[in-house]
Amino acid sequence: MTEFKVVEKFISINGEAVRAGELSVFIRFKGCNLRCNYCDTLWACEDGAEYSLMNTEDIYEYIKASGIKNVTLTGGEPMLQEGIGELLQRLGSDTDLRIEVETNGAVPLTDYYRSVPDNVSFTVDYKCTGSGMEKAMYLPNFEGLRSIDTVKFVVSDIIDLDKAAEVIEKYRLSEKCPVYLSAVFGRITPEEIVEYMKDNKLNDIRLQLQMHKYIWPPEMKGV
Ligand code: SF4
């Protein structure tokens, strides 16, 4: 059975997207194919990051023992883990669970949209210009989005907001699924984003704050 490299597992509130504020079990996987210049989990992406090996049943049992229904698979980049499809099928076969995969927008998802169970959703990031990683975005991911998925634009400044507005319009994203604008903590204020939304009449788009960074110290792990 495939073994996954897990650098952290814990229970906390979901800080982002549709289930923000609800309890969730987090499984954080090692490794990422991007290096965003604002990354707050770079330690999990590095070759030398310490990890535990867990197979599918280990992860499932950890989740069930927690008594929590929401599951957040994150990283690093979880969709790079060998065997991730098998894990999504296994977790999704338990209809008591709601599995959210936080993915960086640079890994093709089209086949997964079609094959994963309905209780498995993707929160797909779009890393804007300010991240330094925009060229890596895999835009066909926006074609097959389902209503249970989410798109999140991570914005540093007004240039990023302009790009977000352009991509939302081009792919008609707000007609497909919930769409969020998420501030890079410390680079742009929520007020600036709200002003932009007002000025540009961004209907059906939501501001997202990284809730855990307001509750705990921004650099704190395991929350
Ligand atoms: S995609 Fe996420 S984990 Fe990877 S470098 Fe960017 S912010 Fe960090």
PDB file of C-alpha atoms and ligand atoms in Angstrom:
ATOM      1  CA  MET A   1       0.000   0.000   0.000  1.00  0.00           C
ATOM      2  CA  THR A   2       1.234   3.500  -0.854  1.00  0.00           C
ATOM      3  CA  GLU A   3       2.802   5.448   1.958  1.00  0.00           C
ATOM      4  CA  PHE A   4       2.438   9.224   2.176  1.00  0.00           C
ATOM      5  CA  LYS A   5       4.904  11.720   3.586  1.00  0.00           C
ATOM      6  CA  VAL A   6       3.005  13.567   6.309  1.00  0.00           C
ATOM      7  CA  VAL A   7       4.754  16.496   8.009  1.00  0.00           C
ATOM      8  CA  GLU A   8       1.893  17.528  10.300  1.00  0.00           C
ATOM      9  CA  LYS A   9      -1.509  16.309  11.411  1.00  0.00           C
ATOM     10  CA  PHE A  10      -3.735  18.163  13.833  1.00  0.00           C
ATOM     11  CA  ILE A  11      -7.238  19.373  14.564  1.00  0.00           C
ATOM     12  CA  SER A  12      -8.075  23.061  14.293  1.00  0.00           C
ATOM     13  CA  ILE A  13     -10.629  25.346  12.737  1.00  0.00           C
ATOM     14  CA  ASN A  14     -10.623  25.652   8.995  1.00  0.00           C
ATOM     15  CA  GLY A  15      -9.147  29.070   8.299  1.00  0.00           C
ATOM     16  CA  GLU A  16     -10.282  29.441   4.719  1.00  0.00           C
ATOM     17  CA  ALA A  17     -13.018  28.955   2.108  1.00  0.00           C
ATOM     18  CA  VAL A  18     -16.584  27.735   2.475  1.00  0.00           C
ATOM     19  CA  ARG A  19     -16.111  25.906   5.759  1.00  0.00           C
ATOM     20  CA  ALA A  20     -14.009  28.610   7.411  1.00  0.00           C
ATOM     21  CA  GLY A  21     -14.549  28.599  11.162  1.00  0.00           C
ATOM     22  CA  GLU A  22     -15.614  24.946  11.332  1.00  0.00           C
ATOM     23  CA  LEU A  23     -13.490  22.248  12.932  1.00  0.00           C
ATOM     24  CA  SER A  24     -11.367  20.208  10.578  1.00  0.00           C
ATOM     25  CA  VAL A  25      -8.707  17.519  10.711  1.00  0.00           C
ATOM     26  CA  PHE A  26      -5.631  18.689   8.853  1.00  0.00           C
ATOM     27  CA  ILE A  27      -3.191  16.395   7.097  1.00  0.00           C
ATOM     28  CA  ARG A  28      -0.195  18.296   5.754  1.00  0.00           C
ATOM     29  CA  PHE A  29       1.934  16.561   3.123  1.00  0.00           C
ATOM     30  CA  LYS A  30       5.582  17.138   2.365  1.00  0.00           C
ATOM     31  CA  GLY A  31       6.857  18.811  -0.789  1.00  0.00           C
ATOM     32  CA  CYS A  32       5.712  21.437  -3.277  1.00  0.00           C
ATOM     33  CA  ASN A  33       6.501  22.179  -6.926  1.00  0.00           C
ATOM     34  CA  LEU A  34       6.247  25.961  -6.347  1.00  0.00           C
ATOM     35  CA  ARG A  35       8.177  28.452  -4.233  1.00  0.00           C
ATOM     36  CA  CYS A  36       5.818  31.373  -3.655  1.00  0.00           C
ATOM     37  CA  ASN A  37       7.731  34.290  -2.204  1.00  0.00           C
ATOM     38  CA  TYR A  38       5.229  34.691   0.658  1.00  0.00           C
ATOM     39  CA  CYS A  39       4.958  30.991   1.524  1.00  0.00           C
ATOM     40  CA  ASP A  40       4.213  30.446   5.222  1.00  0.00           C
ATOM     41  CA  THR A  41       4.790  26.689   5.071  1.00  0.00           C
ATOM     42  CA  LEU A  42       8.107  26.648   3.237  1.00  0.00           C
ATOM     43  CA  TRP A  43       9.483  24.369   5.923  1.00  0.00           C
ATOM     44  CA  ALA A  44       7.065  21.664   4.695  1.00  0.00           C
ATOM     45  CA  CYS A  45       8.287  22.045   1.107  1.00  0.00           C
ATOM     46  CA  GLU A  46      11.976  21.599   1.733  1.00  0.00           C
ATOM     47  CA  ASP A  47      13.841  18.392   0.982  1.00  0.00           C
ATOM     48  CA  GLY A  48      15.013  18.080   4.565  1.00  0.00           C
ATOM     49  CA  ALA A  49      11.552  18.422   6.153  1.00  0.00           C
ATOM     50  CA  GLU A  50      10.906  15.708   8.715  1.00  0.00           C
ATOM     51  CA  TYR A  51       7.911  13.529   8.034  1.00  0.00           C
ATOM     52  CA  SER A  52       6.079  10.415   9.122  1.00  0.00           C
ATOM     53  CA  LEU A  53       5.089   7.731   6.661  1.00  0.00           C
ATOM     54  CA  MET A  54       1.377   6.974   6.793  1.00  0.00           C
ATOM     55  CA  ASN A  55      -0.561   4.712   4.488  1.00  0.00           C
ATOM     56  CA  THR A  56      -4.167   5.220   3.437  1.00  0.00           C
ATOM     57  CA  GLU A  57      -5.600   3.248   6.347  1.00  0.00           C
ATOM     58  CA  ASP A  58      -3.358   5.053   8.872  1.00  0.00           C
ATOM     59  CA  ILE A  59      -4.695   8.388   7.635  1.00  0.00           C
ATOM     60  CA  TYR A  60      -8.305   7.184   7.586  1.00  0.00           C
ATOM     61  CA  GLU A  61      -8.039   5.793  11.114  1.00  0.00           C
ATOM     62  CA  TYR A  62      -6.450   8.999  12.416  1.00  0.00           C
ATOM     63  CA  ILE A  63      -9.310  11.017  10.935  1.00  0.00           C
ATOM     64  CA  LYS A  64     -12.018   8.709  12.304  1.00  0.00           C
ATOM     65  CA  ALA A  65     -10.435   8.621  15.762  1.00  0.00           C
ATOM     66  CA  SER A  66     -10.612  12.434  15.858  1.00  0.00           C
ATOM     67  CA  GLY A  67     -14.405  12.453  15.646  1.00  0.00           C
ATOM     68  CA  ILE A  68     -14.207  15.390  13.205  1.00  0.00           C
ATOM     69  CA  LYS A  69     -16.097  15.295   9.902  1.00  0.00           C
ATOM     70  CA  ASN A  70     -14.251  17.944   7.898  1.00  0.00           C
ATOM     71  CA  VAL A  71     -10.905  16.865   6.497  1.00  0.00           C
ATOM     72  CA  THR A  72      -8.382  19.278   4.977  1.00  0.00           C
ATOM     73  CA  LEU A  73      -5.586  17.812   2.876  1.00  0.00           C
ATOM     74  CA  THR A  74      -2.907  20.429   2.469  1.00  0.00           C
ATOM     75  CA  GLY A  75       0.809  20.978   2.099  1.00  0.00           C
ATOM     76  CA  GLY A  76       3.077  21.696   0.482  1.00  0.00           C
ATOM     77  CA  GLU A  77       1.100  20.424  -2.474  1.00  0.00           C
ATOM     78  CA  PRO A  78      -1.012  17.364  -1.632  1.00  0.00           C
ATOM     79  CA  MET A  79      -1.801  16.493  -5.255  1.00  0.00           C
ATOM     80  CA  LEU A  80       1.859  15.674  -5.880  1.00  0.00           C
ATOM     81  CA  GLN A  81       1.759  12.737  -3.485  1.00  0.00           C
ATOM     82  CA  GLU A  82       2.014   9.440  -5.280  1.00  0.00           C
ATOM     83  CA  GLY A  83      -1.200   7.510  -4.641  1.00  0.00           C
ATOM     84  CA  ILE A  84      -3.283  10.606  -3.826  1.00  0.00           C
ATOM     85  CA  GLY A  85      -6.094   9.331  -6.086  1.00  0.00           C
ATOM     86  CA  GLU A  86      -6.358   6.145  -4.034  1.00  0.00           C
ATOM     87  CA  LEU A  87      -6.438   8.170  -0.808  1.00  0.00           C
ATOM     88  CA  LEU A  88      -9.209  10.451  -2.118  1.00  0.00           C
ATOM     89  CA  GLN A  89     -11.293   7.428  -3.121  1.00  0.00           C
ATOM     90  CA  ARG A  90     -10.829   5.809   0.286  1.00  0.00           C
ATOM     91  CA  LEU A  91     -11.640   8.895   2.325  1.00  0.00           C
ATOM     92  CA  GLY A  92     -14.509   9.793  -0.001  1.00  0.00           C
ATOM     93  CA  SER A  93     -16.042   6.336   0.390  1.00  0.00           C
ATOM     94  CA  ASP A  94     -16.976   7.357   3.946  1.00  0.00           C
ATOM     95  CA  THR A  95     -19.984   9.597   3.349  1.00  0.00           C
ATOM     96  CA  ASP A  96     -19.771  10.972   6.908  1.00  0.00           C
ATOM     97  CA  LEU A  97     -16.611  12.824   5.886  1.00  0.00           C
ATOM     98  CA  ARG A  98     -16.219  16.029   3.844  1.00  0.00           C
ATOM     99  CA  ILE A  99     -12.799  16.179   2.280  1.00  0.00           C
ATOM    100  CA  GLU A 100     -11.299  19.422   1.015  1.00  0.00           C
ATOM    101  CA  VAL A 101      -8.042  19.404  -0.926  1.00  0.00           C
ATOM    102  CA  GLU A 102      -6.091  22.675  -0.875  1.00  0.00           C
ATOM    103  CA  THR A 103      -4.133  22.718  -4.118  1.00  0.00           C
ATOM    104  CA  ASN A 104      -1.857  25.333  -5.611  1.00  0.00           C
ATOM    105  CA  GLY A 105      -3.288  25.622  -9.120  1.00  0.00           C
ATOM    106  CA  ALA A 106      -0.197  24.204 -10.804  1.00  0.00           C
ATOM    107  CA  VAL A 107      -1.249  20.527 -10.861  1.00  0.00           C
ATOM    108  CA  PRO A 108      -3.756  19.217 -13.442  1.00  0.00           C
ATOM    109  CA  LEU A 109      -7.077  18.345 -11.800  1.00  0.00           C
ATOM    110  CA  THR A 110      -9.419  17.632 -14.700  1.00  0.00           C
ATOM    111  CA  ASP A 111      -9.356  13.845 -14.319  1.00  0.00           C
ATOM    112  CA  TYR A 112      -9.882  14.129 -10.565  1.00  0.00           C
ATOM    113  CA  TYR A 113     -12.962  16.359 -10.947  1.00  0.00           C
ATOM    114  CA  ARG A 114     -14.564  13.509 -12.850  1.00  0.00           C
ATOM    115  CA  SER A 115     -13.427  10.609 -10.724  1.00  0.00           C
ATOM    116  CA  VAL A 116     -13.517  11.627  -7.061  1.00  0.00           C
ATOM    117  CA  PRO A 117     -16.615  11.052  -4.898  1.00  0.00           C
ATOM    118  CA  ASP A 118     -18.996  13.982  -4.361  1.00  0.00           C
ATOM    119  CA  ASN A 119     -17.768  14.610  -0.826  1.00  0.00           C
ATOM    120  CA  VAL A 120     -14.272  15.425  -2.107  1.00  0.00           C
ATOM    121  CA  SER A 121     -13.823  19.063  -3.155  1.00  0.00           C
ATOM    122  CA  PHE A 122     -10.885  21.112  -4.354  1.00  0.00           C
ATOM    123  CA  THR A 123      -9.894  24.609  -3.299  1.00  0.00           C
ATOM    124  CA  VAL A 124      -7.834  25.702  -6.280  1.00  0.00           C
ATOM    125  CA  ASP A 125      -5.473  28.626  -5.783  1.00  0.00           C
ATOM    126  CA  TYR A 126      -4.523  31.105  -8.433  1.00  0.00           C
ATOM    127  CA  LYS A 127      -1.119  32.473  -7.508  1.00  0.00           C
ATOM    128  CA  CYS A 128      -1.098  36.014  -8.876  1.00  0.00           C
ATOM    129  CA  THR A 129       1.884  37.972 -10.182  1.00  0.00           C
ATOM    130  CA  GLY A 130       3.060  39.010  -6.720  1.00  0.00           C
ATOM    131  CA  SER A 131       3.761  35.369  -5.799  1.00  0.00           C
ATOM    132  CA  GLY A 132       6.461  35.028  -8.475  1.00  0.00           C
ATOM    133  CA  MET A 133       4.759  31.758  -9.525  1.00  0.00           C
ATOM    134  CA  GLU A 134       1.990  32.867 -11.846  1.00  0.00           C
ATOM    135  CA  LYS A 135       3.577  31.273 -14.921  1.00  0.00           C
ATOM    136  CA  ALA A 136       3.088  27.846 -13.340  1.00  0.00           C
ATOM    137  CA  MET A 137      -0.707  28.142 -13.120  1.00  0.00           C
ATOM    138  CA  TYR A 138      -2.494  25.367 -14.989  1.00  0.00           C
ATOM    139  CA  LEU A 139      -5.465  27.220 -16.449  1.00  0.00           C
ATOM    140  CA  PRO A 140      -7.404  24.208 -17.848  1.00  0.00           C
ATOM    141  CA  ASN A 141      -8.263  23.483 -14.198  1.00  0.00           C
ATOM    142  CA  PHE A 142     -10.848  26.270 -14.471  1.00  0.00           C
ATOM    143  CA  GLU A 143     -12.786  24.446 -17.186  1.00  0.00           C
ATOM    144  CA  GLY A 144     -14.055  21.472 -15.213  1.00  0.00           C
ATOM    145  CA  LEU A 145     -14.795  23.090 -11.857  1.00  0.00           C
ATOM    146  CA  ARG A 146     -17.836  21.734 -10.007  1.00  0.00           C
ATOM    147  CA  SER A 147     -20.158  23.773  -7.784  1.00  0.00           C
ATOM    148  CA  ILE A 148     -18.616  22.110  -4.707  1.00  0.00           C
ATOM    149  CA  ASP A 149     -15.124  23.358  -5.605  1.00  0.00           C
ATOM    150  CA  THR A 150     -13.662  26.763  -4.743  1.00  0.00           C
ATOM    151  CA  VAL A 151     -11.217  29.115  -6.440  1.00  0.00           C
ATOM    152  CA  LYS A 152      -9.022  31.340  -4.314  1.00  0.00           C
ATOM    153  CA  PHE A 153      -6.947  34.229  -5.645  1.00  0.00           C
ATOM    154  CA  VAL A 154      -4.037  35.022  -3.377  1.00  0.00           C
ATOM    155  CA  VAL A 155      -3.393  38.751  -3.799  1.00  0.00           C
ATOM    156  CA  SER A 156      -0.516  40.991  -2.705  1.00  0.00           C
ATOM    157  CA  ASP A 157      -1.435  44.313  -4.319  1.00  0.00           C
ATOM    158  CA  ILE A 158      -3.642  46.101  -6.819  1.00  0.00           C
ATOM    159  CA  ILE A 159      -1.856  44.480  -9.776  1.00  0.00           C
ATOM    160  CA  ASP A 160      -2.874  41.098  -8.367  1.00  0.00           C
ATOM    161  CA  LEU A 161      -6.445  42.262  -7.870  1.00  0.00           C
ATOM    162  CA  ASP A 162      -6.577  43.404 -11.500  1.00  0.00           C
ATOM    163  CA  LYS A 163      -5.361  39.979 -12.598  1.00  0.00           C
ATOM    164  CA  ALA A 164      -7.877  38.216 -10.379  1.00  0.00           C
ATOM    165  CA  ALA A 165     -10.723  40.273 -11.843  1.00  0.00           C
ATOM    166  CA  GLU A 166      -9.517  39.487 -15.371  1.00  0.00           C
ATOM    167  CA  VAL A 167      -9.308  35.727 -14.785  1.00  0.00           C
ATOM    168  CA  ILE A 168     -12.666  35.610 -12.970  1.00  0.00           C
ATOM    169  CA  GLU A 169     -14.286  37.313 -15.947  1.00  0.00           C
ATOM    170  CA  LYS A 170     -12.481  35.287 -18.605  1.00  0.00           C
ATOM    171  CA  TYR A 171     -13.411  31.901 -17.112  1.00  0.00           C
ATOM    172  CA  ARG A 172     -16.766  33.055 -15.653  1.00  0.00           C
ATOM    173  CA  LEU A 173     -15.635  31.558 -12.393  1.00  0.00           C
ATOM    174  CA  SER A 174     -18.289  33.019 -10.136  1.00  0.00           C
ATOM    175  CA  GLU A 175     -20.948  31.196 -12.173  1.00  0.00           C
ATOM    176  CA  LYS A 176     -19.218  27.891 -11.505  1.00  0.00           C
ATOM    177  CA  CYS A 177     -18.298  27.871  -7.827  1.00  0.00           C
ATOM    178  CA  PRO A 178     -17.496  30.112  -4.831  1.00  0.00           C
ATOM    179  CA  VAL A 179     -14.621  32.518  -5.550  1.00  0.00           C
ATOM    180  CA  TYR A 180     -12.486  34.182  -2.886  1.00  0.00           C
ATOM    181  CA  LEU A 181      -9.946  36.962  -2.752  1.00  0.00           C
ATOM    182  CA  SER A 182      -7.404  36.160  -0.071  1.00  0.00           C
ATOM    183  CA  ALA A 183      -4.929  38.753   1.201  1.00  0.00           C
ATOM    184  CA  VAL A 184      -1.270  37.881   1.533  1.00  0.00           C
ATOM    185  CA  PHE A 185      -0.911  38.588   5.217  1.00  0.00           C
ATOM    186  CA  GLY A 186       1.003  41.832   5.807  1.00  0.00           C
ATOM    187  CA  ARG A 187       1.126  42.885   2.136  1.00  0.00           C
ATOM    188  CA  ILE A 188      -2.354  44.202   1.473  1.00  0.00           C
ATOM    189  CA  THR A 189      -5.052  45.119   3.927  1.00  0.00           C
ATOM    190  CA  PRO A 190      -8.594  43.753   3.908  1.00  0.00           C
ATOM    191  CA  GLU A 191      -9.782  47.368   3.586  1.00  0.00           C
ATOM    192  CA  GLU A 192      -7.882  47.780   0.310  1.00  0.00           C
ATOM    193  CA  ILE A 193      -9.499  44.638  -1.073  1.00  0.00           C
ATOM    194  CA  VAL A 194     -12.985  45.764  -0.068  1.00  0.00           C
ATOM    195  CA  GLU A 195     -12.396  49.155  -1.692  1.00  0.00           C
ATOM    196  CA  TYR A 196     -11.283  47.410  -4.869  1.00  0.00           C
ATOM    197  CA  MET A 197     -14.367  45.174  -4.814  1.00  0.00           C
ATOM    198  CA  LYS A 198     -16.601  48.229  -4.425  1.00  0.00           C
ATOM    199  CA  ASP A 199     -14.827  50.242  -7.126  1.00  0.00           C
ATOM    200  CA  ASN A 200     -14.968  47.364  -9.604  1.00  0.00           C
ATOM    201  CA  LYS A 201     -18.443  46.057  -8.685  1.00  0.00           C
ATOM    202  CA  LEU A 202     -17.145  42.569  -8.000  1.00  0.00           C
ATOM    203  CA  ASN A 203     -20.454  40.853  -7.362  1.00  0.00           C
ATOM    204  CA  ASP A 204     -20.518  37.221  -6.167  1.00  0.00           C
ATOM    205  CA  ILE A 205     -16.878  37.351  -5.026  1.00  0.00           C
ATOM    206  CA  ARG A 206     -15.947  36.974  -1.370  1.00  0.00           C
ATOM    207  CA  LEU A 207     -13.176  38.459   0.713  1.00  0.00           C
ATOM    208  CA  GLN A 208     -11.342  35.841   2.736  1.00  0.00           C
ATOM    209  CA  LEU A 209      -9.207  36.477   5.763  1.00  0.00           C
ATOM    210  CA  GLN A 210      -6.819  33.779   6.930  1.00  0.00           C
ATOM    211  CA  MET A 211      -8.695  33.409  10.184  1.00  0.00           C
ATOM    212  CA  HIS A 212      -6.016  31.452  12.025  1.00  0.00           C
ATOM    213  CA  LYS A 213      -3.550  34.329  11.551  1.00  0.00           C
ATOM    214  CA  TYR A 214      -5.855  36.588  13.523  1.00  0.00           C
ATOM    215  CA  ILE A 215      -6.387  34.049  16.307  1.00  0.00           C
ATOM    216  CA  TRP A 216      -2.827  32.754  16.761  1.00  0.00           C
ATOM    217  CA  PRO A 217       0.595  34.252  15.984  1.00  0.00           C
ATOM    218  CA  PRO A 218       0.910  34.309  12.152  1.00  0.00           C
ATOM    219  CA  GLU A 219       3.967  32.030  12.108  1.00  0.00           C
ATOM    220  CA  MET A 220       2.549  29.403  14.488  1.00  0.00           C
ATOM    221  CA  LYS A 221       2.485  25.792  13.254  1.00  0.00           C
ATOM    222  CA  GLY A 222      -0.160  23.172  14.007  1.00  0.00           C
ATOM    223  CA  VAL A 223      -3.135  25.541  14.107  1.00  0.00           C
TER     224      VAL A 223
HETATM  225  S1  SF4 B   1       2.091  26.576  -3.397  1.00  0.00           S
HETATM  226 FE1  SF4 B   1       1.620  26.852  -1.220  1.00  0.00          FE
HETATM  227  S2  SF4 B   1       3.041  25.479  -0.161  1.00  0.00           S
HETATM  228 FE2  SF4 B   1       3.804  25.703  -2.253  1.00  0.00          FE
HETATM  229  S3  SF4 B   1       5.290  27.385  -2.131  1.00  0.00           S
HETATM  230 FE3  SF4 B   1       3.309  28.291  -2.708  1.00  0.00          FE
HETATM  231  S4  SF4 B   1       2.353  28.914  -0.759  1.00  0.00           S
HETATM  232 FE4  SF4 B   1       4.025  27.466  -0.266  1.00  0.00          FE
END
